[in-house]
CSV table of C-alpha atoms in Angstrom, one decimal:
chain,number,residue,atom,x,y,z
A,995,ASP,CA,42.4,83.1,-21.3
A,996,THR,CA,42.7,80.7,-18.4
A,997,GLY,CA,39.4,81.7,-16.5
A,998,VAL,CA,37.9,82.3,-13.1
A,999,SER,CA,40.4,81.0,-10.7
A,1000,GLN,CA,39.5,80.9,-7.0
A,1001,ASN,CA,41.2,79.9,-4.0
A,1002,PRO,CA,42.0,78.0,-1.5
A,1003,ARG,CA,39.3,75.4,-2.7
A,1004,HIS,CA,39.3,74.0,0.2
A,1005,LYS,CA,39.4,75.3,3.5
A,1006,ILE,CA,38.5,74.0,7.1
A,1007,THR,CA,38.0,76.5,9.6
A,1008,LYS,CA,37.3,76.4,14.2
A,1009,ARG,CA,34.7,78.0,14.3
A,1010,GLY,CA,35.6,81.5,15.5
A,1011,GLN,CA,37.8,81.6,13.1
A,1012,ASN,CA,38.7,85.1,10.4
A,1013,VAL,CA,38.9,83.1,6.9
A,1014,THR,CA,39.4,85.1,3.6
A,1015,PHE,CA,38.9,83.8,0.0
A,1016,ARG,CA,40.4,85.1,-3.8
A,1017,CYS,CA,38.7,85.6,-6.6
A,1018,ASP,CA,41.2,85.9,-10.2
A,1019,PRO,CA,38.4,86.7,-12.8
A,1020,ILE,CA,38.7,87.0,-16.7
A,1021,SER,CA,41.1,89.2,-17.0
A,1022,GLU,CA,38.8,91.7,-19.8
A,1023,HIS,CA,36.1,90.8,-16.9
A,1024,ASN,CA,35.2,94.2,-15.5
A,1025,ARG,CA,32.0,92.2,-13.3
A,1026,LEU,CA,32.5,90.2,-10.2
A,1027,TYR,CA,30.0,89.0,-8.2
A,1028,TRP,CA,29.8,86.3,-5.4
A,1029,TYR,CA,28.1,83.8,-4.7
A,1030,ARG,CA,27.5,81.2,-1.5
A,1031,GLN,CA,25.8,77.6,-2.6
A,1032,THR,CA,24.8,74.9,-0.6
A,1033,LEU,CA,23.6,71.4,-0.8
A,1034,GLY,CA,21.1,70.8,-3.1
A,1035,GLN,CA,20.0,74.9,-3.4
A,1036,GLY,CA,21.2,76.9,-6.8
A,1037,PRO,CA,23.6,80.0,-5.6
A,1038,GLU,CA,22.7,82.0,-3.9
A,1039,PHE,CA,23.9,86.2,-5.1
A,1040,LEU,CA,26.6,87.8,-2.2
A,1041,THR,CA,27.6,91.1,-3.7
A,1042,TYR,CA,28.6,92.4,-7.3
A,1043,PHE,CA,31.3,94.8,-8.3
A,1044,GLN,CA,32.1,96.7,-11.6
A,1045,ASN,CA,35.3,97.3,-11.4
A,1046,GLU,CA,36.8,98.4,-7.7
A,1047,ALA,CA,33.1,100.1,-6.8
A,1048,GLN,CA,31.0,97.5,-5.0
A,1049,LEU,CA,27.3,97.8,-6.2
A,1050,GLU,CA,25.6,95.9,-4.6
A,1051,LYS,CA,25.3,93.8,-1.7
A,1052,SER,CA,22.1,91.1,-0.6
A,1053,ARG,CA,21.3,90.9,3.0
A,1054,LEU,CA,22.6,87.4,3.4
A,1055,LEU,CA,25.6,89.2,4.0
A,1056,SER,CA,25.8,89.9,7.4
A,1057,ASP,CA,28.2,92.3,9.3
A,1058,ARG,CA,30.7,89.7,9.3
A,1059,PHE,CA,31.1,89.5,5.4
A,1060,SER,CA,33.1,92.3,3.8
A,1061,ALA,CA,34.5,91.9,0.6
A,1062,GLU,CA,36.8,93.5,-1.5
A,1063,ARG,CA,38.5,94.3,-5.3
A,1064,PRO,CA,40.6,96.9,-4.8
A,1065,LYS,CA,42.4,97.4,-8.3
A,1066,GLY,CA,39.0,96.2,-10.3
A,1067,SER,CA,41.0,92.8,-10.8
A,1068,PHE,CA,41.5,90.5,-8.0
A,1069,SER,CA,38.5,90.4,-5.1
A,1070,THR,CA,38.2,89.0,-1.9
A,1071,LEU,CA,36.2,87.7,0.6
A,1072,GLU,CA,36.2,87.4,4.0
A,1073,ILE,CA,34.4,86.4,7.0
A,1074,GLN,CA,34.7,87.2,10.3
A,1075,ARG,CA,34.1,85.0,13.3
A,1076,THR,CA,33.3,82.2,11.7
A,1077,GLU,CA,29.5,80.0,12.5
A,1078,GLN,CA,28.6,77.5,11.7
A,1079,GLY,CA,26.0,78.0,8.7
A,1080,ASP,CA,28.8,80.1,7.3
A,1081,SER,CA,29.5,76.2,5.9
A,1082,ALA,CA,28.8,75.9,2.4
A,1083,MET,CA,30.5,76.5,-1.5
A,1084,TYR,CA,31.7,80.6,-2.1
A,1085,LEU,CA,31.8,80.6,-5.8
A,1086,CYS,CA,33.2,83.6,-7.9
A,1087,ALA,CA,32.0,84.1,-10.9
A,1088,SER,CA,32.3,87.5,-13.3
A,1089,SER,CA,31.0,89.0,-16.9
A,1090,LEU,CA,32.2,91.4,-19.2
A,1091,ALA,CA,29.6,94.6,-18.5
A,1092,GLY,CA,28.9,96.9,-21.4
A,1093,SER,CA,29.2,93.8,-24.9
A,1094,HIS,CA,26.0,92.8,-26.1
A,1095,GLU,CA,25.6,89.1,-24.3
A,1096,SER,CA,27.3,89.5,-21.0
A,1097,PRO,CA,27.0,85.8,-19.6
A,1098,LEU,CA,27.9,84.5,-16.9
A,1099,HIS,CA,31.7,82.8,-15.6
A,1100,PHE,CA,32.0,80.8,-12.1
A,1101,GLY,CA,35.4,79.5,-10.7
A,1102,ASN,CA,35.4,75.8,-9.5
A,1103,GLY,CA,34.6,77.3,-5.8
A,1104,THR,CA,35.6,77.0,-2.4
A,1105,ARG,CA,34.5,75.2,-0.6
A,1106,LEU,CA,34.5,76.1,4.1
A,1107,THR,CA,33.7,74.0,5.7
A,1108,VAL,CA,33.9,75.2,9.9
A,1109,THR,CA,33.7,72.9,12.5
B,913,GLY,CA,12.3,89.5,-4.7
B,914,ILE,CA,12.0,88.0,-8.4
B,915,GLN,CA,10.3,84.1,-8.1
B,916,VAL,CA,12.5,81.6,-10.1
B,917,GLU,CA,11.1,77.6,-10.4
B,918,GLN,CA,12.3,75.3,-12.0
B,919,SER,CA,10.4,71.4,-13.2
B,920,PRO,CA,11.2,69.0,-12.9
B,921,PRO,CA,13.2,68.5,-9.5
B,922,ASP,CA,14.6,65.7,-10.7
B,923,LEU,CA,15.0,63.4,-14.3
B,924,ILE,CA,16.0,60.3,-14.8
B,925,LEU,CA,16.6,58.8,-18.7
B,926,GLN,CA,18.6,55.9,-20.9
B,927,GLU,CA,21.5,57.3,-22.8
B,928,GLY,CA,19.3,58.7,-26.5
B,929,ALA,CA,16.6,60.1,-24.8
B,930,ASN,CA,15.6,63.6,-25.9
B,931,SER,CA,14.7,66.1,-22.7
B,932,THR,CA,12.5,69.0,-21.7
B,933,LEU,CA,13.5,71.5,-18.4
B,934,ARG,CA,10.8,74.0,-18.0
B,935,CYS,CA,12.8,78.0,-15.9
B,936,ASN,CA,8.9,79.7,-14.9
B,937,PHE,CA,9.9,83.7,-13.7
B,938,SER,CA,6.8,86.3,-11.1
B,939,ASP,CA,8.7,89.3,-13.2
B,940,SER,CA,10.0,90.5,-16.0
B,941,VAL,CA,14.2,89.9,-16.6
B,942,ASN,CA,16.9,91.4,-18.9
B,943,ASN,CA,19.1,88.3,-18.6
B,944,LEU,CA,18.7,84.8,-18.2
B,945,GLN,CA,20.8,82.0,-18.1
B,946,TRP,CA,21.6,78.4,-18.1
B,947,PHE,CA,23.8,76.8,-16.5
B,948,HIS,CA,25.3,73.1,-16.0
B,949,GLN,CA,26.5,72.4,-13.2
B,950,ASN,CA,28.5,68.6,-13.6
B,951,PRO,CA,29.6,66.3,-10.3
B,952,TRP,CA,32.5,67.5,-9.4
B,953,GLY,CA,30.9,70.9,-9.3
B,954,GLN,CA,31.7,73.3,-12.0
B,955,LEU,CA,28.9,75.9,-13.0
B,956,ILE,CA,29.0,76.0,-17.0
B,957,ASN,CA,27.7,78.5,-18.4
B,958,LEU,CA,25.2,77.2,-21.1
B,959,PHE,CA,22.8,80.5,-23.4
B,960,TYR,CA,22.5,83.6,-22.6
B,961,ILE,CA,18.5,83.7,-23.8
B,962,PRO,CA,16.8,87.2,-22.5
B,963,SER,CA,14.1,85.6,-25.8
B,964,GLY,CA,14.1,84.0,-28.6
B,965,THR,CA,15.2,81.1,-28.9
B,966,LYS,CA,19.3,79.3,-29.7
B,967,GLN,CA,20.7,75.9,-30.7
B,968,ASN,CA,24.2,74.6,-29.6
B,969,GLY,CA,24.4,71.4,-31.0
B,970,ARG,CA,22.7,68.9,-28.9
B,971,LEU,CA,21.4,71.9,-27.1
B,972,SER,CA,19.0,74.3,-27.6
B,973,ALA,CA,16.9,77.2,-25.6
B,974,THR,CA,13.7,79.3,-26.2
B,975,THR,CA,12.6,81.3,-23.5
B,976,VAL,CA,8.8,83.5,-24.0
B,977,ALA,CA,9.6,86.6,-21.9
B,978,THR,CA,6.3,87.4,-22.4
B,979,GLU,CA,4.9,84.9,-20.9
B,980,ARG,CA,7.5,84.1,-18.0
B,981,TYR,CA,9.2,80.8,-19.1
B,982,SER,CA,12.7,79.5,-21.0
B,983,LEU,CA,12.5,75.8,-22.2
B,984,LEU,CA,16.4,73.9,-22.3
B,985,TYR,CA,15.7,71.3,-24.7
B,986,ILE,CA,18.4,67.5,-24.3
B,987,SER,CA,18.2,65.4,-27.1
B,988,SER,CA,19.9,62.2,-27.9
B,989,SER,CA,21.3,62.6,-24.0
B,990,GLN,CA,24.6,61.3,-22.8
B,991,THR,CA,26.2,59.7,-20.0
B,992,THR,CA,28.0,63.1,-19.7
B,993,ASP,CA,24.6,65.4,-19.6
B,994,SER,CA,24.1,64.4,-16.0
B,995,GLY,CA,24.4,66.8,-13.4
B,996,VAL,CA,22.0,69.6,-12.1
B,997,TYR,CA,20.8,72.8,-14.6
B,998,PHE,CA,20.1,75.8,-13.7
B,999,CYS,CA,18.2,78.5,-14.7
B,1000,ALA,CA,19.0,82.1,-13.6
B,1001,VAL,CA,17.6,84.9,-14.6
B,1002,GLU,CA,18.3,88.8,-13.5
B,1003,ARG,CA,14.7,91.4,-13.8
B,1004,VAL,CA,14.2,95.0,-14.6
B,1005,ASN,CA,14.9,97.7,-12.6
B,1006,SER,CA,17.4,95.8,-10.2
B,1007,GLY,CA,20.4,95.6,-10.4
B,1008,TYR,CA,22.5,93.4,-11.7
B,1009,ALA,CA,22.5,89.7,-9.8
B,1010,LEU,CA,21.2,87.2,-11.2
B,1011,ASN,CA,18.9,85.2,-9.2
B,1012,PHE,CA,18.9,80.9,-9.6
B,1013,GLY,CA,16.6,78.9,-9.2
B,1014,LYS,CA,16.5,75.1,-8.0
B,1015,GLY,CA,17.5,73.6,-10.6
B,1016,THR,CA,16.7,70.4,-12.6
B,1017,SER,CA,19.5,67.3,-11.7
B,1018,LEU,CA,19.6,65.0,-14.5
B,1019,LEU,CA,20.1,61.5,-14.7
B,1020,VAL,CA,21.4,60.0,-17.8
B,1021,THR,CA,21.9,56.2,-17.2
B,1022,PRO,CA,23.9,54.0,-20.3
């Protein structure tokens, strides 16, 4: 068990470009979450998957954002036509649904800077 | 959505001191977790505590779900306890998204 892994750690892109982030959850975890965190704030929920099904999306997730978890294992988050307001830390987390306790485990995040 | 309020927003302690952090929430919850975000940004799960009391070393937490609050106790604080402490809750019948408060920023000085 190597924990939740996110790549890349940092991404600098120009406004208008597309970016994609990857998350590998803890191997036996069936729930996967994406959060966004800006300076001085708590993480904000974006979306979550149970296995390969995307079950909930926040209204923060505009149509420029899309997330996939094609085989119920790793997930990708794509942002199209990036804007400066998209600059943030993007956090992935996973948990095991159906267990008595299901604590959330976070990765180290991908820091996005849009110039 | 559910409101999560944490207090105090900032706290400075000398090493060895004790502290209590509070989390109030505006609706019934079936999941409450406490996290520590260290100065390098890593979020570590401290407690899964929708109700009752738990202890882990120098840390303990109590949630009184009927009164809609949770407390995190830090005893004999150490400089490594510095960082931001977040409370996160999942509202009953609202899916499985955890909603985070704004956190308590703790600095422990030598």
